[in-house]
XYZ file of C-alpha atoms in Angstrom:
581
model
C 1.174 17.790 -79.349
C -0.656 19.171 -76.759
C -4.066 19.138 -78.926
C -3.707 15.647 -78.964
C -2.648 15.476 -75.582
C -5.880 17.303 -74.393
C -8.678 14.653 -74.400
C -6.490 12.324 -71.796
C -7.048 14.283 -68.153
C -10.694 13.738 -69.027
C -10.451 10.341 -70.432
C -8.475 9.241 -67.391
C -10.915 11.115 -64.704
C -14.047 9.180 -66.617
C -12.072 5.909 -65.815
C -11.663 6.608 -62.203
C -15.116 7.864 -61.879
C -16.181 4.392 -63.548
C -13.373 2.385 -60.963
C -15.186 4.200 -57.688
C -18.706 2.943 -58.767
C -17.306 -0.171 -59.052
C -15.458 -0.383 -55.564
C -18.705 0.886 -54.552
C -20.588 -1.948 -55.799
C -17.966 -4.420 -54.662
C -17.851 -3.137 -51.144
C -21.817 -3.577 -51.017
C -21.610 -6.741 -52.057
C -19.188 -7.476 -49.102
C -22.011 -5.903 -46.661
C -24.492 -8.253 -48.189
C -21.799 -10.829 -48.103
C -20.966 -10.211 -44.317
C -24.805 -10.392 -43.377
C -24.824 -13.903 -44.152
C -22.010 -14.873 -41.471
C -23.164 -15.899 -38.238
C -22.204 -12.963 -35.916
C -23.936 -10.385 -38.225
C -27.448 -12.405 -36.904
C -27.061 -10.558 -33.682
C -29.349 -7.940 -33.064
C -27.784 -4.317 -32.666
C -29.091 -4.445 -29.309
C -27.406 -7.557 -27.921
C -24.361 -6.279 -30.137
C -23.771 -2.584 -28.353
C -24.400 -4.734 -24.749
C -20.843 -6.667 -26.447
C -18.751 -3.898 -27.361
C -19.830 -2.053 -23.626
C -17.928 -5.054 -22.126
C -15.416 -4.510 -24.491
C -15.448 -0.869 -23.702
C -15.475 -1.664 -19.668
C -12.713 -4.373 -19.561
C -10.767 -2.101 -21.758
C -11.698 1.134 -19.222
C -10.409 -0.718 -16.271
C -7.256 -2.199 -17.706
C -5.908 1.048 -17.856
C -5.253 1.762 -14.422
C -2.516 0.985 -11.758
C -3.064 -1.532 -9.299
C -1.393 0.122 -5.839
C -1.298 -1.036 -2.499
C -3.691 1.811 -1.972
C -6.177 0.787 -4.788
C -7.059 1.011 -8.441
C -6.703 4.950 -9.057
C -4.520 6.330 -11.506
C -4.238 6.150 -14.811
C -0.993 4.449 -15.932
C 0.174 6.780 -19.045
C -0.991 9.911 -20.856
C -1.927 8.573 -24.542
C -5.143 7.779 -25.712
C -4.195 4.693 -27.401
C -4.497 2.103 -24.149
C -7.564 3.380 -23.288
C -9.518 4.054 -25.933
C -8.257 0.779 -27.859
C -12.008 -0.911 -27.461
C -12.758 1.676 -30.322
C -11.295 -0.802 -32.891
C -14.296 -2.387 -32.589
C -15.960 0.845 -34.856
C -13.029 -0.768 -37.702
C -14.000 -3.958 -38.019
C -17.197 -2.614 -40.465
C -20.018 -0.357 -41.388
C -22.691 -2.281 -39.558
C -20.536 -2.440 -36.418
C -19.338 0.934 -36.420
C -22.896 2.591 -36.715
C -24.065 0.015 -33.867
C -21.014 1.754 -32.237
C -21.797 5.343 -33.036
C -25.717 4.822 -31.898
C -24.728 3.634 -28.501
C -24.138 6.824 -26.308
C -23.272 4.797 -23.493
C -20.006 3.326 -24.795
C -18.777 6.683 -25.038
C -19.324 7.503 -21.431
C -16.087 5.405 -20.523
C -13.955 8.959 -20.316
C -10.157 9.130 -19.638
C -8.970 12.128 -19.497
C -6.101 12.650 -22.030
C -5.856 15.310 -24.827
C -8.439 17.961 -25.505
C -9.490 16.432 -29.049
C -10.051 13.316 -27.874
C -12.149 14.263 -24.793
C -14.445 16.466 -26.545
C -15.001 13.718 -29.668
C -16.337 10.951 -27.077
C -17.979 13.892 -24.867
C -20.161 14.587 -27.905
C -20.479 10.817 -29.074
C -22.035 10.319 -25.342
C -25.098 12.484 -26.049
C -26.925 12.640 -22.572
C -25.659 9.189 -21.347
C -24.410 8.681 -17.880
C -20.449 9.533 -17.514
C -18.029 7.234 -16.039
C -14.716 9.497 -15.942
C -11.274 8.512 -14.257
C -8.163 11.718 -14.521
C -4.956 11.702 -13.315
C -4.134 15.611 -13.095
C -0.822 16.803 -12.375
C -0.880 20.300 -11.494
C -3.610 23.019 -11.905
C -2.208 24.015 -14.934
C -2.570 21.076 -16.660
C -4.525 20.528 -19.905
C -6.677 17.630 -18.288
C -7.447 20.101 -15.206
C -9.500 22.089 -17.341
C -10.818 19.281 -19.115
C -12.063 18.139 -16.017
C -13.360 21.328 -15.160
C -15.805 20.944 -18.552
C -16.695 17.416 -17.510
C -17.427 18.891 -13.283
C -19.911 21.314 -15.742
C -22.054 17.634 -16.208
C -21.911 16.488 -12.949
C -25.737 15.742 -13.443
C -24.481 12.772 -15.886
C -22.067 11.519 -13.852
C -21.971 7.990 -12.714
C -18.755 7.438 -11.581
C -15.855 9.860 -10.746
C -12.046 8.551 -10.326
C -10.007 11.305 -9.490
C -6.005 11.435 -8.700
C -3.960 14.826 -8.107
C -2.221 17.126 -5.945
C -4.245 17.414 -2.314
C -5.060 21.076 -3.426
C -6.349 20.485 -6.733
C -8.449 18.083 -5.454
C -9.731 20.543 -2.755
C -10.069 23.134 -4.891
C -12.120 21.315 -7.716
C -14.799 19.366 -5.222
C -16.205 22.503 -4.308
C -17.177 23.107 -8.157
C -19.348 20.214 -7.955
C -22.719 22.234 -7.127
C -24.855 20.264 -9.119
C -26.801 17.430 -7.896
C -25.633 13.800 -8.808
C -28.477 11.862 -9.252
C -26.545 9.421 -11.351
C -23.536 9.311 -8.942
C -22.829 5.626 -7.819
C -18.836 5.527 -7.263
C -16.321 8.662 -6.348
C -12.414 7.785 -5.715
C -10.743 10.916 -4.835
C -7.165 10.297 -4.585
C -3.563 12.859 -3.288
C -0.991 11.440 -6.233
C 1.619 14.472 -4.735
C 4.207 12.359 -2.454
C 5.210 8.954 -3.850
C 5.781 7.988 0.120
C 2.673 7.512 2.118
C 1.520 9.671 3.989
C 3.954 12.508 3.882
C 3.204 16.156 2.035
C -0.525 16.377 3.086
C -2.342 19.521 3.178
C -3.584 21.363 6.611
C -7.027 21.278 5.564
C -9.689 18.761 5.475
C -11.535 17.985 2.243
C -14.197 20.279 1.663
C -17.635 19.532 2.854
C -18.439 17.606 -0.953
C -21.919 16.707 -2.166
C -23.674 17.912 0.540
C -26.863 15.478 1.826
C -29.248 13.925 -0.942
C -27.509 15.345 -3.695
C -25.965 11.958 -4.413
C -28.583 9.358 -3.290
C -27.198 6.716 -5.786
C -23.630 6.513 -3.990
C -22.453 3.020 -3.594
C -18.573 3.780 -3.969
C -16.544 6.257 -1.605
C -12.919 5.694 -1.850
C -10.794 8.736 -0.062
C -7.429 8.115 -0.622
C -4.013 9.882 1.456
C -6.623 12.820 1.558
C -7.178 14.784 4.329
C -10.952 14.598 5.514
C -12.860 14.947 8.471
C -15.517 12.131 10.022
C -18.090 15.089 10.174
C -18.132 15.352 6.354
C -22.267 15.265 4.798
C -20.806 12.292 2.098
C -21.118 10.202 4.862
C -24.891 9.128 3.549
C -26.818 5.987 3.965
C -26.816 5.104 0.270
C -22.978 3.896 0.689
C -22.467 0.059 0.440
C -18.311 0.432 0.107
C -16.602 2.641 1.728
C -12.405 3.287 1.548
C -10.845 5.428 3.869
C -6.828 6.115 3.848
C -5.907 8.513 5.974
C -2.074 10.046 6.696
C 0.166 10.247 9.521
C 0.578 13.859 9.735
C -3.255 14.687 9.795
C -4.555 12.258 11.922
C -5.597 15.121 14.499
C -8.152 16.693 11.728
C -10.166 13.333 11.771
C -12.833 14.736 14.037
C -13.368 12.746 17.254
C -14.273 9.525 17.656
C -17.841 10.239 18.196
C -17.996 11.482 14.901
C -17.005 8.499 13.353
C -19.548 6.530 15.609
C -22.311 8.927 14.176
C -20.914 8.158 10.540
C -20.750 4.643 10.590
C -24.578 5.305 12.652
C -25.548 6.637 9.521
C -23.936 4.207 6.855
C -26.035 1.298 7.783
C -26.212 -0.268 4.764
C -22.084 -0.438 4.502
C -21.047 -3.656 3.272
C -17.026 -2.870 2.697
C -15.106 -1.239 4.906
C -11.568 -0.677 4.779
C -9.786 1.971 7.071
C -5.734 2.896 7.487
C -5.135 5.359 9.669
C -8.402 6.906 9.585
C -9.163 6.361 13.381
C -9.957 9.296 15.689
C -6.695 8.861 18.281
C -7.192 7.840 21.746
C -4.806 9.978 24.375
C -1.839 8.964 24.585
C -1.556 7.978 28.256
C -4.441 5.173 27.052
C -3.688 1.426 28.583
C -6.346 -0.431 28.673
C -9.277 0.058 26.868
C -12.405 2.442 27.308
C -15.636 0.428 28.026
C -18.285 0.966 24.952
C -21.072 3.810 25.423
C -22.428 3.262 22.782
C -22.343 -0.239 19.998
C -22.861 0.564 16.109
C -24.695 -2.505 14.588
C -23.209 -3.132 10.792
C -26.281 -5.864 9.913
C -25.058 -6.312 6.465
C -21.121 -5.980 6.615
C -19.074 -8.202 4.838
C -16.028 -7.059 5.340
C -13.983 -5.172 7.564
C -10.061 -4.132 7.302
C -8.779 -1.764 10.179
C -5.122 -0.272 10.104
C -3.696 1.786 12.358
C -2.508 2.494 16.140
C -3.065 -1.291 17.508
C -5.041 0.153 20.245
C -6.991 2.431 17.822
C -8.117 -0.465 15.965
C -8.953 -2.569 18.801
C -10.905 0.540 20.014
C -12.745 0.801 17.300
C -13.703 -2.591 16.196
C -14.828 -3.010 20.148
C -17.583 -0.620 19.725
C -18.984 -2.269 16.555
C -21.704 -5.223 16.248
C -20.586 -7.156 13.587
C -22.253 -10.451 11.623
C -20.920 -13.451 12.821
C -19.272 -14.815 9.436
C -17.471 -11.734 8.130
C -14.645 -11.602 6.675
C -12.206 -9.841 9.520
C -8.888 -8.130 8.997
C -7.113 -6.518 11.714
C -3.740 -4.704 11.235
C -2.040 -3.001 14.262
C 0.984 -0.903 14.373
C 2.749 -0.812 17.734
C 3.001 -2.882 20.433
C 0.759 -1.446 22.676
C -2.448 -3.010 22.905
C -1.748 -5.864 20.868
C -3.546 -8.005 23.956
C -6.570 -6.333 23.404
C -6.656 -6.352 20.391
C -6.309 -10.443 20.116
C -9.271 -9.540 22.676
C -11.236 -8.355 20.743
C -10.496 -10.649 17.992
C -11.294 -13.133 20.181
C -14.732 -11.970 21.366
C -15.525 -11.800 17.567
C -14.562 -15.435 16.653
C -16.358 -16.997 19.785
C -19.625 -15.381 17.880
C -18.402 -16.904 14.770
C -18.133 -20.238 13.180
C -15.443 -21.965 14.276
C -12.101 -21.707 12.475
C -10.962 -24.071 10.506
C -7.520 -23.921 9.278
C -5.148 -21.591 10.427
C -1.706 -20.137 8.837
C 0.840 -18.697 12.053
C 3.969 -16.634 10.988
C 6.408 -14.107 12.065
C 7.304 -11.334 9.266
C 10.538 -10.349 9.309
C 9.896 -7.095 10.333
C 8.346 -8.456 13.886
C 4.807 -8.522 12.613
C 2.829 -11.600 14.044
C 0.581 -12.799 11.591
C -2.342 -14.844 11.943
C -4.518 -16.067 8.738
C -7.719 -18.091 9.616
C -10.068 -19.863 7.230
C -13.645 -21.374 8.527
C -13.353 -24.739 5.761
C -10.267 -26.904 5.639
C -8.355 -25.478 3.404
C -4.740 -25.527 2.543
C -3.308 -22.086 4.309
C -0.906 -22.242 1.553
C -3.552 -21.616 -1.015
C -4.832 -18.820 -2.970
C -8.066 -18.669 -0.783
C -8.859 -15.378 0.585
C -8.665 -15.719 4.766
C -12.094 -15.518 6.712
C -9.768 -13.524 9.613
C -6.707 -12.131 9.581
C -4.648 -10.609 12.458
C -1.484 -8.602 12.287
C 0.347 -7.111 15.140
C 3.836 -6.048 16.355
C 5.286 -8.401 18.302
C 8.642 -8.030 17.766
C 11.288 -9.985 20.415
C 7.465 -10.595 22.575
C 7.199 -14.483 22.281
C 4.373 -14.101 24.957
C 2.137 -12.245 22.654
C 2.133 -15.208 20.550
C 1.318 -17.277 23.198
C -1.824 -15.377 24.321
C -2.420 -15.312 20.347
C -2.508 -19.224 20.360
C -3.367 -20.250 24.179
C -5.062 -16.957 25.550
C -7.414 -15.907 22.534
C -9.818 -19.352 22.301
C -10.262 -19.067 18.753
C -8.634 -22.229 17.339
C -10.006 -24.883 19.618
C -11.424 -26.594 16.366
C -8.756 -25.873 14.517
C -7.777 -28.959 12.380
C -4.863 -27.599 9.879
C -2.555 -25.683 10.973
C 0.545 -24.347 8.832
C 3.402 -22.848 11.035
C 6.358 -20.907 9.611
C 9.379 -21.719 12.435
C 11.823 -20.383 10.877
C 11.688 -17.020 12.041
C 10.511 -17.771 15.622
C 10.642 -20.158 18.352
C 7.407 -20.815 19.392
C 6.118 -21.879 22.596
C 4.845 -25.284 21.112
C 3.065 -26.346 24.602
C 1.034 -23.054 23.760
C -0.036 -23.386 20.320
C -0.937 -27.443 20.820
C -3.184 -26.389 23.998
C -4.761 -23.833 22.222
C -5.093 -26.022 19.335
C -6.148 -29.419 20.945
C -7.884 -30.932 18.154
C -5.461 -30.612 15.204
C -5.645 -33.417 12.680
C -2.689 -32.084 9.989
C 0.631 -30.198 11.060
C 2.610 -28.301 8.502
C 5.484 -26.697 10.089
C 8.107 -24.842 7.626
C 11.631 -24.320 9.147
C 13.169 -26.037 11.983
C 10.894 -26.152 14.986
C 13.220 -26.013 17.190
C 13.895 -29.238 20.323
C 10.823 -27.813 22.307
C 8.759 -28.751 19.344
C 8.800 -32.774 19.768
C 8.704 -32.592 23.707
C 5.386 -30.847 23.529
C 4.063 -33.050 21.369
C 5.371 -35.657 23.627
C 3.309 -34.606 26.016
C 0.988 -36.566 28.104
C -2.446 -35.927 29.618
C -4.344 -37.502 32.434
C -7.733 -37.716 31.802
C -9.944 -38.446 34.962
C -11.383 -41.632 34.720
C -9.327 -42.938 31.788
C -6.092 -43.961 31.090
C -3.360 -41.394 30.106
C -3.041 -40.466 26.511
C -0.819 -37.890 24.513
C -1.709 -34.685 23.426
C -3.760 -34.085 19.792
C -5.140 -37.369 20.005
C -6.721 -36.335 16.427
C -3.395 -35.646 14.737
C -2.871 -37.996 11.768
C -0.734 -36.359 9.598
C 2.845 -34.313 9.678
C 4.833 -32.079 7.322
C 8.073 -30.859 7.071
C 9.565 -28.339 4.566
C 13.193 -26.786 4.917
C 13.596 -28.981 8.147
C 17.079 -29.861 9.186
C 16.862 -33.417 9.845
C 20.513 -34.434 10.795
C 23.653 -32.728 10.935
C 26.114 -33.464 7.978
C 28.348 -36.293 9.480
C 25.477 -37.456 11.883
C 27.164 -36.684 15.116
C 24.670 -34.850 17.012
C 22.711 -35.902 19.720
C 20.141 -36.206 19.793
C 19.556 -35.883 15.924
C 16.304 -34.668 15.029
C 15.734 -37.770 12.784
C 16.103 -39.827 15.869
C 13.482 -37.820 17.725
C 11.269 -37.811 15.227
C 11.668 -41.307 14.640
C 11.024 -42.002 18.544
C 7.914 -39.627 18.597
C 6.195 -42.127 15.917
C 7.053 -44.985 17.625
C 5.385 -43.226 20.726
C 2.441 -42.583 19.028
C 2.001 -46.117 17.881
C 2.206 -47.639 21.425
C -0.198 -45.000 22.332
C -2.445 -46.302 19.589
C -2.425 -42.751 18.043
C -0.498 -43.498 14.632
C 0.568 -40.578 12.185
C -0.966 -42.027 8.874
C 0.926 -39.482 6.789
C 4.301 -37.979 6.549
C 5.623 -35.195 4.210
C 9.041 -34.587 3.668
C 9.819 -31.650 1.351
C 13.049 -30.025 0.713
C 14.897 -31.378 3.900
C 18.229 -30.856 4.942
C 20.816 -34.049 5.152
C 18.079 -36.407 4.500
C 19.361 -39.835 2.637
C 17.037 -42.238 0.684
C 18.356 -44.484 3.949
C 16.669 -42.176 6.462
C 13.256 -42.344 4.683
C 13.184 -46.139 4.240
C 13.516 -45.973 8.486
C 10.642 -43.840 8.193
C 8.797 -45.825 6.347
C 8.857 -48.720 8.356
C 6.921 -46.486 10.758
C 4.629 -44.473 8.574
C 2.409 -46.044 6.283
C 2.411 -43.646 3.456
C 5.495 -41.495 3.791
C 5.757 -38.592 0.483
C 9.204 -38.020 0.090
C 9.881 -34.929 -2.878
C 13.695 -37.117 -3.423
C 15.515 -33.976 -2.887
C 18.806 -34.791 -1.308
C 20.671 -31.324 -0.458
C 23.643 -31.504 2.433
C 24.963 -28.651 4.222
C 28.916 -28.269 5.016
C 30.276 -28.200 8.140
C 30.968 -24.552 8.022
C 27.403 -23.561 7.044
C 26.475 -25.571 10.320
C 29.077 -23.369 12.550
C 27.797 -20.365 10.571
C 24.091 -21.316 11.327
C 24.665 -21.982 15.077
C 23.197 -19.717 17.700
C 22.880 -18.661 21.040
C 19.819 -21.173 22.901
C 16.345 -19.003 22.710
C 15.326 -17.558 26.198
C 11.959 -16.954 26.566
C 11.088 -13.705 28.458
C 8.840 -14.462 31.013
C 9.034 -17.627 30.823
C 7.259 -19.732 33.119
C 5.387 -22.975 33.446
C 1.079 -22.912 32.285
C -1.732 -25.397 33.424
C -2.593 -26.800 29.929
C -6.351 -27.255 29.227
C -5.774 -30.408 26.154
C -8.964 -30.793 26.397
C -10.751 -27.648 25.918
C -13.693 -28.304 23.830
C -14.376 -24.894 22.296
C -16.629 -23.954 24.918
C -16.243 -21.567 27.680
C -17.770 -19.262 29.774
C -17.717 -15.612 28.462
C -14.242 -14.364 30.392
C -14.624 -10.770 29.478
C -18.448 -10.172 29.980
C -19.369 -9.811 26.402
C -22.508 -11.782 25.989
């Protein structure tokens, strides 16, 4: 039996030899096959220049978006990041395309050891772009970094996240110049609050002058560093500063930051919280400049910090006229000069356009300017954009509106009244030539008797105030009280101010009525005998009686409150008032 049995093994392995030459064959004819299709046309040229866009969208996708910035990496697998390497699957021509482009495997992510060192030695002598989230010193990926610190001469980008003292400890190690070095994020991932836990040192004194004169990037993130540092270099185009709380007396002084910024004259980004040299405490008013830094080519600028701090800074600065301004202040002192300042900017600027006024509900006044007519309630990034505590201070939105002479061209304006009462006499002189209102909320009685207002004009008959305004909206507005026994109602009120307008031959053209309270399909046809073309959203919504008691409130007193000499006519030009130009 097993004579007979003998001559099978062979038999069967001849068979399976025969099958494999076969698959072989077939799987050539495939290739030949595939050639013929119209994406195997490309040249493997223009093909590796598609799979390193693969290989970059894929890169970035695998970090966290923060308030303080892309910067770590979101999990510890290798899968998410390294999925653009599917594309090496799809076939043989692909994948050697793939294997004979060094540059795709520069995209490192630090995850496990194998992986690392397979795309290290894929990447032959291309340039390195390498992000790491490290936990701890003793973590595999700290030594992996560590290997990749060893080719800091093929580095072209460096993203960074770990404990403060890591971080300290491993910039040191980079002794090698950078010639290829175009971005560095250094980021403290320790405390999950900001800006608690920071170190008592500054950052070491990292890449020390022209051994990175490619440096575009510099992102230094809840880090403690020092304005002093050599990385300050003119090469930089962006630069990120986030400072903490606890450190802010390790800055340097503010002369040091003034020499930085000297020396980073090609800076087109700049974004600083809490990275501002302190002024003493005791500080009022602010210091006249010594010395101006002129930023020719900035773009942007976003300052956080003490109010007066920023206000400080951004004082001793020459900045273009059109750039795109964000100031954020935290405490109430020096919010006036810092609307200033603000100020003094936008009277070098062109004119604002549209404006977006609100009070956040943690007392934050917020101001959001655009120089086009835009909607405010758009997704369009603000040219200027003002933050500052004002909490219980309605007089510090007043100088915002009246004071500051930077809407006097203003022709949209978008007002959130729900969480203040503003001083409408104030905002409507500061904002004489307004053409559409949007006001969210219920603007309170004041709101119609400004608007009511009239103005003699030498020479010429009397007239009302925003002679230019055409159109009106109202969203969330309380029109009537459920059984319609108030008076005055605010329908009637608004109903008189059109009729007011009319005899003053100043007609609103358009009204816009969305999501009102107690308003009846009756109410708008009244409307509409007034209004040409009235958009109504045909929401009708009542409130009860005891939501009205509930909603009731003790009248608004103004602090300070006193009587101004309205300028409705202000032009938008004035003599300099703080001896600026």
């Amino acid at each position: 039996m097993s004579s007979q049995n003998a001559p099978f093994p062979a038999s069967r392995k001849a068979l399976e030899d025969e099958i494999a030459v076969h698959e072989r064959r077939i799987i050539d004819i495939k290739s030949r096959l595939n050639t013929m299709t119209l994406i195997a046309r490309l040249p493997p040229e223009l093909l590796s220049e598609v799979f390193l866009h693969v290989a970059k969208g894929a890169f970035a996708s695998g970090l966290d978006e923060t308030h303080y910035g892309p910067y770590r990496p979101s999990s510890y697998g290798a899968s998410r990041f390294y999925a653009w390497v599917q594309v090496t699957h799809v076939c043989r021509s692909w994948r050697s395309v793939a294997l004979n482009t060094p540059r795709l495997w520069g995209h490192i992510v630090l995850t496990r050891k194998p992986v690392v060192d397979a795309v290290l030695a894929r990447s032959k002598k291309a340039p390195l772009l390498v992000r790491a989230s490290v936990r701890s010193s003793g973590d595999e990926r700290a030594k992996l970094l560590e290997d990749i610190i060893g080719e800091s001469h093929r580095l072209k980008e460096l993203n960074l996240s770990g404990p403060a003292r890591f971080v300290q400890e491993i910039c040191p190690k980079i002794t090698v110049p950078a010639h290829h070095l175009e971005s560095m994020v250094l980021s403290d991932s320790d405390s999950g609050t900001y800006g608690y836990g920071a170190g008592d040192t500054t950052l070491p004194l990292t890449l020390s002058q022209g051994m990175a004169p490619r440096l575009r990037n510099l992102e230094v993130r809840r880090l403690v560093f020092g304005w002093n540092n050599p990385v300050f270099t003119p090469s930089i185009t962006r630069l990120v500063l986030i400072g903490r709380y606890d450190s802010q007396s390790l800055l340097g002084t503010f002369d040091h930051i003034m020499s930085a910024l000297e020396v980073m004259s090609n800076l087109e980004v700049i974004e600083l919280d809490s990275a501002i040299p302190r002024l003493p405490d005791d500080t009022i008013t602010l210091p006249k400049p010594e010395r101006t830094i002129a930023l020719s080519k900035l773009r942007r600028l976003a300052v956080m910090g003490s109010t007066l701090d920023c206000a400080n800074l951004v004082n001793h600065l020459s900045l273009p006229p059109d750039i795109r301004l964000e100031l954020i202040g935290r405490g109430g002192g020096g919010a006036k000069e810092l609307i200033r300042i603000a100020g003094v900017h936008a009277a070098r600027s062109t004119p604002l356009l549209a404006v977006h006024l609100s009070r956040l509900y943690d007392g934050k006044l917020r101001m959001k300017g655009w120089r086009t007519t835009v909607d405010p309630m758009s997704s369009v990034q603000p040219c200027v954009e003002l933050q500052i505590d004002a909490l219980a201070c309605s007089s510090i939105a007043s100088y915002l509106v009246r004071d500051s002479k930077m809407f006097p061209r203003v022709r949209i304006l978008t007002i959130e009244a729900e969480t203040h009462n503003w001083r409408w006499k104030d905002v409507f002189a500061g904002m004489p030539n307004l053409q559409i209102l949007s006001v969210h909320g219920d603007p309170q009685d004041e709101f119609f008797t400004a608007l009511s207002t009239t103005r003699d004009r030498k020479k010429s008959t009397p007239s009302l105030i925003l002679p230019n305004l055409c159109s009106l909206k109202l969203s969330n507005a309380r029109l009537c009280s459920p059984d319609y026994d108030h008076t005055p109602e605010f329908l009637d009120v608004l109903e008189d101010w059109l009729l007011l307008r009319c005899n003053y031959d100043l007609p609103i053209y358009k009204l816009h009525l969305t999501d009102c309270i107690n308003l009846t399909e009756e109410d708008v046809e009244r409307l509409i005998e007034i209004v040409p073309y009235v958009e109504w959203d045909g929401v009708v919504q009542f409130e009860s009686e005891d939501e009205e008691e509930d909603e009731e409130e003790e009248p608004y007193l103004y602090e300070d409150d006193y009587d101004y000499d309205y300028d409705y006519d202000f032009d938008g030009y004035f003599d300099d008032p703080w001896g600026f130009f």
